[in-house]
Amino acid sequence: MCGIVGAIAGRDVVPVLIEGLKRLEYRGYDSAGIAVVVDGAVRRVRRTGRVSEMEAAARAEHLSAPLGIGHTRWATHGGVTEGNAHPHISHDSLALVHNGIIENHEAQRERLTKLGYVFESQTDTEVIAHLIHHHQSQGLDLLAALQASVRELDGAYAIAVIDKGEPDRMVVARMGCPLLVGLGDGENFVASDVSAIVQATRRVIFLEEGDTAVLTRDGVQVYGDDGQLVARAEHLSDVSLASLELGPYRHFMQKEIHEQPRALADTMEAIIDAGAFEPALFGKEAEGLLREVDGVQILACGTSYYAGAVARYWIEAIAGLPCTVEIASEYRYRKAVANPRHLIVTISQSGETLDTMEALKYAKSLGHDKTLSICNVPESAIPRASRLVFYTRAGAEIGVASTKAFTTQLVGLFALTATLAKLNGRLDAETEAGYIEALRRLPVSVQHALNLEPQIAVWSEKFTPKQHALFLGRGVHYPIALEGALKLKEISYIHAEAYPAGELKHGPLALVDADMPVVVIAPKDSLLEKVKSNMQEVRARGGELFVFTDADSNFGESEGVHVIRTPRHVGVLSPIVHTIPVQLLAYHTALARGTDVDKPRNLAKSVTVE
Ligand code: F6R
């Protein structure tokens, strides 16, 4: 949430900042701003709304400078106003951008107000700007003032600061929010994620918790949390510009839905190459660690939580281990009973979701030391805090609604299930070979499901005028119904709920009438006949059914029962294939309703606040 970018160069950095902010816009899109140091002064442009509006204003003002910072905001403290947009300025001399939340901002605001500082915004961020200025007024230079200030802050932050008195450097700090430095030739950069600066450089240093750094045109010095110089490794990012462009697609969500065959193939490459489920897939120490595991506790949020909910069915049925899955924001605040022999699995596309990170920390504090993260962003906070890691290789996911991250997470979770089963002596060679073959065929089955798009687009016309929808599934497909309902509500703003189909008669059936479309995930598995009975219950109350079933299942259309057939039943991986149609249904319904598909209202992609 909130994206920051900064640059120091021998050229005009304003275009770099604006392009960077456009790529970071998925992190927040309430308002945007940039500040530069030029001709001995700080100049700033801020606007509510999208980066493009701020860009137009910056152009109109002919803003141009060799040193600057930028920010795209998802409001937390203070409403969506220009006054609350970053950068924040103290005494016309320093400008600052911030991602994160300062928990003791009220106490600091009171203290600084007594010292004579006048606040112009409701943000927690403005406190940091004045605090740094205060330390400067006590004789500290910009870096020392930043270091002294962060010692007085509680909470999470990634910060970049420029000052008209020190026009040849930028200082930055990181604690609890991502921040990386990009190394150029005679120019250097800072950003929340590499996509913001990849047009300028691929050489990056990931700052660690508690680090501060100074960027000049010719170099970067990083200081650890004790204030001593430290060496941080340089990485070469493999994020491609193409993965950040829309190409022929109308929306990133559409592009990312269609990228799933490739994303799945990339994610499972190592498994297919090995022709086996090897513990090494999860890291060097995985074999010893996974052998000791006698249960699994999954922690995640949103769509990633639903991936965990699918995995629970797999892990108990295939690996024979007890598995619980819990929403991270609930787990972190309850008095949980820890079993240190259980494996803690966190699932996160971004790797920086605060609730998931805090749930992981809490689990560790309870004595859990067997931790595994399934994540799409290398070097992000959650995998770094975990002993074992499985990286999904979905590529950059820019649409706020998660799509390819979910299906690739499921591949990672299936690999974990099969690996645990194998270590437990519950996976014979024939079954293992069958699973590998099922994975090998999966991208093709997913492509067949994608080919259903025209039929699903026709269905979406029926959903477009509706206010409510129900999604039903049973067993391992119940979480797919949950995911379908979440996708529909978050991008089309139609109220949607999902139920296990057997639960309908215990209450929600009261909602069913001719105005309530009911989507049913009904693959040809052992529960199909049960689902059919539940569908009768809906039909008998006049509800209209929209059923996704497999090509080889034995029921057809009838009055009020519309059917779309996904490919032949793919067995254990069926939830992955059945995700595709619910994604497409949400996408086309949102398209028809004219919502902002990639940037739904009130949301942002990386949720780094509570
Ligand atoms: C829904 C969606 C969110 C995320 C959730 C967790 O489409 O994208 O529900 O799944 O915010 O995010 P990560 O996976 O980054 O931890």
XYZ file of C-alpha atoms and ligand atoms in Angstrom:
626
model
C 0.000 0.000 0.000
C 1.451 3.263 -1.143
C 4.351 3.197 -3.530
C 7.470 5.300 -3.337
C 10.146 6.070 -5.879
C 13.143 8.394 -5.896
C 16.014 9.250 -8.216
C 19.261 11.185 -8.214
C 20.939 11.661 -11.584
C 22.731 13.985 -13.951
C 19.534 14.287 -15.996
C 15.963 15.342 -15.398
C 14.437 12.671 -13.130
C 10.808 13.815 -13.363
C 9.958 11.418 -16.250
C 11.610 8.569 -14.290
C 9.515 9.381 -11.224
C 6.284 9.577 -13.187
C 6.875 6.345 -15.075
C 7.837 4.692 -11.788
C 4.661 5.921 -10.102
C 2.539 4.604 -12.959
C 4.028 1.176 -12.398
C 3.533 1.465 -8.636
C -0.047 2.680 -8.979
C -1.358 -0.816 -8.161
C -0.119 -0.180 -4.598
C -2.519 2.727 -4.107
C -4.363 5.102 -6.359
C -6.094 7.733 -4.246
C -3.615 10.492 -4.950
C -0.072 11.023 -6.184
C 2.702 13.544 -5.886
C 6.326 14.348 -6.579
C 8.823 16.747 -5.037
C 12.165 17.818 -6.478
C 15.121 19.892 -5.410
C 16.065 22.385 -8.108
C 17.833 25.758 -8.057
C 18.165 25.670 -4.283
C 14.455 25.161 -3.667
C 11.968 22.342 -3.057
C 9.133 22.214 -5.599
C 6.145 19.932 -5.264
C 3.139 18.825 -7.334
C 0.310 16.783 -5.788
C -3.090 15.771 -7.046
C -5.904 13.547 -5.872
C -6.853 10.861 -8.371
C -4.550 8.961 -10.671
C -0.903 9.512 -11.477
C -1.886 10.747 -14.948
C -3.631 13.755 -13.363
C -0.556 14.621 -11.346
C 1.584 14.106 -14.459
C -0.456 16.675 -16.379
C 0.007 19.181 -13.543
C 3.775 18.523 -13.407
C 4.003 19.093 -17.147
C 2.023 22.308 -16.905
C 4.492 23.533 -14.293
C 7.507 22.446 -16.423
C 8.886 20.586 -13.444
C 12.400 19.347 -14.159
C 15.216 18.458 -11.748
C 18.101 16.029 -11.171
C 16.869 14.960 -7.703
C 13.341 13.967 -6.725
C 10.929 11.655 -4.926
C 7.406 10.478 -5.735
C 4.504 8.731 -4.049
C 1.222 7.089 -4.919
C -1.161 6.861 -1.971
C -3.735 4.533 -0.445
C -5.225 6.655 2.313
C -4.935 5.472 5.918
C -4.519 8.519 8.188
C -6.477 11.408 6.732
C -8.924 11.479 3.850
C -8.193 11.591 0.155
C -7.247 15.248 -0.227
C -4.416 17.072 -1.911
C -3.257 18.264 1.508
C -2.872 14.694 2.720
C -1.090 13.529 -0.442
C 2.665 12.993 -0.238
C 5.355 14.326 -0.437
C 5.120 16.202 2.847
C 7.348 19.202 3.413
C 8.817 20.711 6.540
C 9.768 24.403 6.593
C 10.055 24.609 2.822
C 13.364 22.809 3.066
C 12.891 19.048 3.176
C 10.405 16.806 1.392
C 9.539 13.261 2.351
C 7.548 10.284 1.059
C 6.492 7.400 3.272
C 4.910 3.983 2.952
C 3.673 2.375 6.170
C 2.079 3.490 9.409
C 3.629 5.382 12.310
C 1.901 4.076 15.415
C 3.124 6.756 17.840
C 2.301 9.628 15.499
C -0.126 11.237 17.946
C 2.456 11.522 20.708
C 5.037 12.831 18.249
C 2.550 15.322 16.815
C 1.864 16.663 20.289
C 5.563 16.961 21.053
C 6.345 18.684 17.738
C 3.389 21.040 18.072
C 4.797 22.142 21.425
C 8.094 22.764 19.656
C 6.283 25.143 17.307
C 5.679 22.922 14.275
C 2.452 23.609 12.415
C 0.743 20.637 10.803
C -0.957 20.996 7.435
C -2.297 17.465 7.018
C -4.004 14.726 9.031
C -1.337 12.188 8.070
C 1.029 10.283 10.312
C 3.710 10.989 7.694
C 3.958 14.715 8.277
C 5.239 13.919 11.759
C 8.342 12.307 10.254
C 9.102 15.328 8.075
C 8.964 17.714 11.047
C 10.867 15.307 13.283
C 13.752 15.162 10.819
C 13.674 18.931 10.503
C 13.753 19.237 14.273
C 16.867 17.056 14.487
C 18.489 19.090 11.708
C 17.808 22.219 13.713
C 19.799 20.608 16.550
C 22.861 20.491 14.256
C 22.535 17.057 12.622
C 23.005 16.568 8.892
C 20.213 14.975 6.854
C 21.368 11.364 7.327
C 21.993 11.718 11.052
C 18.647 13.512 11.442
C 16.857 10.671 9.641
C 18.630 8.073 11.787
C 17.786 9.932 14.979
C 14.168 10.303 13.866
C 13.533 6.662 12.997
C 14.807 5.677 16.427
C 11.870 7.658 17.810
C 9.241 6.103 15.558
C 7.124 3.035 16.300
C 5.511 1.267 13.384
C 6.370 0.458 9.809
C 7.981 2.645 7.217
C 9.820 2.972 3.985
C 10.951 6.581 3.698
C 12.801 8.711 1.144
C 13.871 12.265 1.947
C 15.429 15.124 -0.009
C 16.527 18.516 1.267
C 17.309 21.740 -0.567
C 20.354 22.233 1.679
C 21.868 18.905 0.551
C 21.076 18.821 -3.189
C 23.571 16.074 -3.984
C 22.029 13.270 -1.987
C 18.880 11.501 -0.944
C 18.477 9.561 2.301
C 16.182 6.600 2.835
C 15.125 4.231 5.622
C 13.304 0.932 5.838
C 11.458 -0.908 8.604
C 8.573 -3.262 7.914
C 7.833 -2.019 4.379
C 9.707 -2.954 1.238
C 12.393 -0.669 -0.160
C 15.127 -1.335 -2.651
C 17.917 0.687 -4.178
C 18.560 0.619 -7.926
C 22.152 1.071 -9.051
C 22.662 3.000 -12.285
C 25.592 4.517 -14.091
C 26.148 7.964 -12.588
C 22.593 7.798 -11.210
C 20.836 5.879 -8.464
C 17.263 5.109 -7.538
C 15.036 3.943 -4.732
C 11.652 2.246 -5.031
C 9.052 0.109 -3.277
C 9.471 -2.511 -5.947
C 11.686 -3.113 -8.903
C 8.955 -2.525 -11.488
C 9.216 1.212 -10.765
C 12.829 1.505 -11.885
C 13.353 -1.412 -14.245
C 13.342 0.978 -17.206
C 16.499 2.535 -15.731
C 18.359 -0.362 -14.112
C 18.111 -4.026 -13.142
C 20.891 -3.906 -10.553
C 19.257 -3.753 -7.147
C 20.054 -3.925 -3.452
C 17.223 -5.020 -1.159
C 17.438 -2.970 2.013
C 16.958 -4.896 5.241
C 14.885 -4.085 8.314
C 16.385 -1.135 10.165
C 18.646 -0.063 7.287
C 19.210 3.535 6.324
C 21.054 4.551 3.165
C 22.507 7.546 1.367
C 22.235 7.790 -2.397
C 24.448 10.136 -4.389
C 24.919 10.152 -8.156
C 28.074 8.071 -7.838
C 27.340 5.664 -5.046
C 25.185 4.216 -2.323
C 26.137 3.662 1.328
C 23.957 1.429 3.459
C 23.950 1.550 7.272
C 22.585 -1.202 9.507
C 20.273 -0.524 12.439
C 23.307 0.158 14.664
C 24.303 3.009 12.336
C 27.423 1.181 11.070
C 28.203 0.857 7.362
C 27.148 -2.553 6.025
C 27.613 -4.357 2.716
C 24.384 -5.566 1.133
C 24.450 -7.961 -1.811
C 23.665 -6.704 -5.291
C 21.041 -8.682 -7.270
C 20.165 -8.661 -10.941
C 16.397 -8.473 -11.285
C 14.810 -10.727 -13.876
C 11.552 -8.740 -14.061
C 10.970 -8.074 -17.751
C 9.490 -4.879 -19.122
C 7.090 -6.995 -21.208
C 5.629 -8.478 -18.028
C 4.777 -4.948 -16.916
C 3.117 -3.886 -20.176
C -0.500 -4.546 -21.179
C 0.319 -5.749 -24.679
C -2.812 -6.557 -26.689
C -5.032 -6.826 -23.583
C -7.578 -4.356 -22.297
C -6.768 -4.885 -18.643
C -3.965 -6.425 -16.606
C -6.520 -8.743 -15.018
C -7.466 -10.092 -18.444
C -3.806 -10.455 -19.381
C -3.025 -12.223 -16.117
C -5.982 -14.607 -16.481
C -4.703 -15.540 -19.927
C -1.120 -15.904 -18.733
C -2.094 -18.796 -16.468
C -1.014 -21.702 -18.698
C 2.482 -20.140 -18.920
C 2.568 -19.155 -15.233
C 1.573 -22.680 -14.175
C 4.133 -24.280 -16.496
C 6.883 -22.007 -15.147
C 5.876 -22.680 -11.539
C 5.961 -26.443 -11.959
C 9.059 -26.537 -14.180
C 11.381 -27.888 -11.486
C 8.852 -30.589 -10.512
C 8.333 -31.731 -14.099
C 12.086 -31.686 -14.780
C 12.763 -33.828 -11.700
C 9.813 -36.090 -12.534
C 9.245 -36.367 -8.791
C 8.184 -34.453 -5.699
C 11.468 -33.691 -3.941
C 11.723 -31.884 -0.596
C 14.517 -29.798 -2.161
C 11.770 -27.887 -4.007
C 11.227 -26.040 -0.745
C 14.829 -25.329 0.220
C 18.029 -26.959 1.387
C 16.893 -27.890 4.876
C 13.441 -29.046 3.725
C 13.963 -32.781 3.909
C 14.947 -32.891 7.581
C 12.405 -30.297 8.561
C 9.416 -31.735 6.675
C 10.124 -35.234 8.012
C 9.517 -33.968 11.547
C 6.171 -32.394 10.681
C 3.012 -34.033 12.011
C 0.475 -31.359 11.053
C 0.065 -28.184 9.032
C -1.253 -24.749 10.016
C -1.873 -22.423 7.062
C -2.075 -18.642 7.534
C -3.029 -16.174 4.804
C -5.480 -13.459 3.738
C -8.058 -13.058 0.966
C -7.507 -15.083 -2.153
C -4.332 -16.588 -0.696
C -6.433 -17.830 2.231
C -8.748 -19.582 -0.227
C -5.725 -21.297 -1.768
C -4.959 -22.530 1.736
C -8.569 -23.703 2.098
C -8.154 -25.899 -1.003
C -4.858 -27.230 0.359
C -6.522 -28.333 3.573
C -8.625 -30.836 1.631
C -5.527 -32.093 -0.202
C -3.226 -32.288 2.820
C -5.654 -34.244 4.999
C -6.775 -36.583 2.193
C -3.448 -37.205 0.475
C -0.741 -36.601 3.067
C -2.862 -37.829 5.980
C -1.808 -34.916 8.188
C -4.168 -32.724 10.195
C -4.378 -29.310 8.597
C -6.002 -26.094 9.718
C -6.251 -22.920 7.698
C -6.868 -19.587 9.333
C -7.223 -15.971 8.294
C -3.988 -14.335 9.358
C -5.615 -11.259 10.915
C -7.652 -13.522 13.211
C -4.830 -15.868 14.176
C -2.458 -13.069 15.121
C -4.759 -11.750 17.853
C -6.053 -14.927 19.457
C -4.509 -17.042 22.149
C -3.613 -19.938 19.910
C -2.364 -23.287 21.169
C 0.916 -24.009 19.410
C 2.115 -27.424 18.383
C 5.752 -26.922 17.379
C 5.652 -30.127 15.302
C 3.173 -28.447 12.990
C 4.440 -26.721 9.886
C 3.395 -23.078 9.613
C 2.634 -22.301 5.968
C 2.113 -18.676 5.003
C 0.759 -17.921 1.538
C 1.138 -14.489 -0.011
C 1.372 -13.199 -3.555
C 3.133 -9.999 -2.528
C 5.130 -11.394 0.381
C 4.463 -8.182 2.289
C 0.880 -8.470 3.574
C 1.156 -7.121 7.094
C -1.419 -9.413 8.694
C 0.253 -12.494 7.242
C 3.698 -11.284 8.285
C 2.497 -10.551 11.805
C 0.738 -13.927 12.017
C 4.031 -15.573 11.081
C 5.890 -13.593 13.752
C 3.219 -14.522 16.295
C 3.446 -18.205 15.388
C 7.208 -18.051 15.899
C 6.733 -16.341 19.240
C 4.528 -19.275 20.276
C 7.376 -21.695 19.588
C 6.780 -22.633 15.958
C 10.110 -22.880 14.183
C 9.053 -24.929 11.157
C 7.989 -22.248 8.699
C 7.350 -22.312 4.981
C 6.252 -19.502 2.712
C 4.557 -19.774 -0.669
C 5.151 -16.475 -2.369
C 5.348 -14.783 -5.765
C 7.806 -11.988 -4.996
C 11.425 -13.006 -4.450
C 13.232 -11.398 -1.527
C 10.022 -10.041 -0.037
C 9.536 -9.938 3.708
C 7.471 -13.093 4.349
C 9.720 -15.585 2.515
C 12.731 -13.910 4.087
C 11.265 -14.583 7.504
C 10.575 -18.247 6.672
C 12.922 -21.217 6.757
C 11.469 -22.879 3.669
C 10.196 -21.172 0.540
C 8.347 -22.144 -2.595
C 8.355 -19.317 -5.131
C 5.444 -19.329 -7.538
C 6.664 -18.107 -10.896
C 3.533 -16.275 -11.961
C 5.453 -13.136 -12.963
C 4.385 -9.646 -11.932
C 0.701 -9.530 -10.968
C -0.519 -5.973 -11.454
C -4.322 -6.244 -11.501
C -5.504 -5.728 -7.934
C -7.665 -8.863 -8.114
C -5.396 -11.861 -7.741
C -5.700 -14.463 -10.519
C -2.543 -16.196 -11.723
C -1.050 -15.920 -8.249
C -3.918 -18.057 -6.901
C -3.630 -20.900 -9.403
C 0.156 -21.005 -9.091
C -0.155 -21.017 -5.292
C -2.340 -24.082 -5.704
C 0.432 -25.790 -7.666
C 2.884 -24.977 -4.877
C 0.456 -26.294 -2.271
C -0.189 -29.446 -4.258
C 3.564 -30.032 -4.514
C 3.800 -29.591 -0.745
C 0.955 -32.074 -0.223
C 2.557 -34.704 -2.452
C 5.977 -34.153 -0.871
C 4.586 -34.579 2.651
C 2.677 -37.668 1.520
C 5.865 -39.123 0.059
C 7.865 -38.459 3.223
C 5.054 -40.122 5.206
C 5.158 -43.216 3.028
C 1.694 -42.454 1.621
C 2.657 -41.868 -2.001
C 3.533 -44.929 -4.053
C 5.533 -44.575 -7.247
C 2.537 -45.110 -9.487
C 0.449 -42.431 -7.796
C 3.410 -40.046 -7.850
C 3.859 -40.616 -11.581
C 0.117 -40.031 -12.046
C 0.301 -36.708 -10.204
C 3.304 -35.593 -12.256
C 1.438 -36.471 -15.427
C -1.638 -34.549 -14.195
C 0.545 -31.506 -13.569
C 2.138 -31.856 -16.995
C -1.300 -31.763 -18.621
C -2.631 -28.947 -16.451
C -1.619 -25.957 -18.638
C -3.487 -27.493 -21.585
C -6.629 -28.098 -19.503
C -6.430 -24.518 -18.242
C -6.106 -23.298 -21.823
C -9.259 -25.250 -22.722
C -11.059 -23.567 -19.844
C -9.826 -20.170 -21.090
C -11.297 -20.978 -24.489
C -14.739 -20.870 -22.844
C -14.434 -17.090 -22.569
C -17.014 -16.233 -25.290
C -19.677 -18.395 -23.609
C -18.891 -16.934 -20.206
C -19.056 -13.400 -21.635
C -22.614 -14.172 -22.780
C -23.528 -15.346 -19.263
C -22.078 -12.206 -17.765
C -24.868 -10.187 -19.433
C -27.300 -11.904 -17.084
C -25.234 -10.918 -14.054
C -24.626 -7.315 -15.066
C -27.983 -5.903 -13.850
C -28.049 -7.969 -10.633
C -27.400 -6.755 -7.113
C -26.629 -10.124 -5.538
C -25.287 -13.549 -6.495
C -24.696 -16.834 -4.710
C -21.845 -19.245 -5.397
C -22.047 -22.904 -4.368
C -19.483 -25.673 -4.265
C -18.758 -28.748 -2.194
C -15.587 -30.317 -0.871
C -12.388 -29.099 -2.461
C -14.438 -26.927 -4.818
C -16.116 -24.991 -2.023
C -13.077 -22.662 -1.748
C -13.364 -22.106 -5.513
C -16.937 -20.904 -4.938
C -15.541 -18.556 -2.260
C -12.918 -17.301 -4.687
C -15.548 -16.789 -7.413
C -17.701 -14.725 -5.038
C -14.711 -12.636 -3.916
C -13.666 -11.941 -7.511
C -17.182 -10.900 -8.484
C -17.726 -8.597 -5.510
C -14.340 -6.896 -5.589
C -14.331 -5.912 -9.245
C -18.033 -5.661 -10.225
C -19.326 -4.472 -6.812
C -22.162 -7.034 -6.991
C -22.772 -8.479 -3.551
C -21.779 -12.130 -3.780
C -21.571 -14.851 -1.180
C -20.394 -18.415 -1.319
C -21.706 -21.406 0.604
C -20.914 -25.066 0.753
C -23.884 -26.348 -1.265
C -25.021 -28.579 1.602
C -25.348 -25.555 3.873
C -27.890 -23.801 1.665
C -30.929 -25.286 3.367
C -29.663 -24.103 6.769
C -30.404 -20.463 5.994
C -29.249 -18.906 2.738
C -31.944 -20.681 0.711
C -34.288 -17.989 2.057
C -32.527 -15.521 -0.245
C -33.189 -17.485 -3.398
C -35.727 -16.158 -5.879
C -35.794 -15.426 -9.603
C -33.546 -12.385 -9.056
C -30.764 -14.332 -7.423
C -28.382 -15.971 -9.903
C -26.754 -19.024 -8.345
C -23.379 -20.132 -9.699
C -22.543 -23.769 -9.022
C -19.131 -25.390 -9.307
C -20.149 -28.956 -10.075
C -17.290 -31.095 -11.375
C -17.627 -34.775 -11.976
C -16.329 -35.902 -8.622
C -17.726 -38.052 -5.836
C -19.941 -35.189 -4.616
C -21.661 -34.463 -7.936
C -24.908 -36.259 -7.073
C -25.078 -34.380 -3.755
C -24.553 -31.077 -5.561
C -27.326 -31.976 -7.996
C -29.757 -32.418 -5.107
C -28.756 -29.018 -3.758
C -29.375 -27.548 -7.206
C -32.889 -28.980 -7.160
C -33.501 -27.128 -3.913
C -32.607 -23.877 -5.701
C -34.620 -24.648 -8.813
C -37.705 -25.500 -6.762
C -37.583 -21.927 -5.348
C -37.338 -20.313 -8.790
C -33.597 -19.639 -8.590
C -31.657 -19.512 -11.865
C -28.636 -21.794 -11.944
C -25.371 -21.193 -13.784
C -23.426 -24.422 -13.585
C -19.784 -25.067 -14.400
C -19.307 -28.778 -14.862
C -16.841 -31.077 -16.607
C -17.216 -32.149 -20.237
C -17.720 -35.757 -19.157
C -20.332 -35.239 -16.452
C -23.824 -36.426 -17.165
C -26.235 -33.562 -16.982
C -27.444 -31.002 -19.398
C -29.346 -27.756 -19.644
C -32.995 -27.448 -18.692
C -35.233 -24.545 -17.938
C -33.487 -22.203 -15.512
C -30.350 -24.366 -15.554
C -27.538 -23.047 -17.759
C -24.477 -25.207 -18.164
C -20.939 -24.501 -19.346
C -18.666 -27.485 -19.670
C -15.040 -27.171 -18.646
C -12.593 -29.813 -20.040
C -12.858 -33.465 -19.028
C -12.507 -33.977 -15.283
C -8.829 -33.613 -14.388
C -9.003 -35.422 -11.061
C -7.193 -34.037 -8.069
C -6.193 -30.777 -9.808
C -9.797 -29.980 -10.733
C -10.028 -26.906 -8.423
C -7.330 -25.211 -10.493
C -9.214 -25.727 -13.761
C -12.528 -24.658 -12.210
C -11.017 -21.381 -11.049
C -10.707 -20.117 -14.626
C -14.433 -19.769 -15.399
C -15.215 -17.905 -12.179
C -12.373 -15.473 -12.888
C -13.704 -14.892 -16.411
C -17.271 -14.461 -15.167
C -16.179 -11.755 -12.720
C -14.019 -10.059 -15.352
C -16.741 -9.887 -18.006
C -19.417 -8.812 -15.555
C -17.186 -5.989 -14.310
C -16.384 -5.036 -17.902
C -20.075 -4.783 -18.722
C -20.741 -2.732 -15.589
C -17.956 -0.347 -16.549
C -15.995 -0.536 -13.307
C -12.262 0.071 -13.097
C -11.315 -3.590 -13.354
C -7.628 -3.293 -12.486
C -8.076 -0.724 -9.740
C -11.355 -1.437 -7.937
C -12.600 1.248 -5.606
C -11.256 1.383 -2.040
C -8.687 -1.374 -2.612
C -4.974 -1.647 -3.266
C -2.800 -4.581 -4.083
C -0.220 -4.874 -1.333
C -1.957 -4.588 1.992
C 0.789 -3.412 4.316
C -1.553 -2.001 6.943
C -3.756 -3.771 9.469
C -8.262 -10.646 -3.944
C -6.914 -10.320 -3.497
C -6.664 -10.209 -2.035
C -5.293 -10.794 -1.682
C -4.981 -10.553 -0.208
C -3.671 -11.187 0.206
O -8.329 -10.732 -5.328
O -6.025 -10.103 -4.284
O -7.669 -10.815 -1.291
O -5.293 -12.159 -1.968
O -4.903 -9.167 0.029
O -2.602 -10.681 -0.527
P -1.238 -11.461 -0.621
O -1.477 -12.727 -1.358
O -0.311 -10.530 -1.376
O -0.784 -11.699 0.777
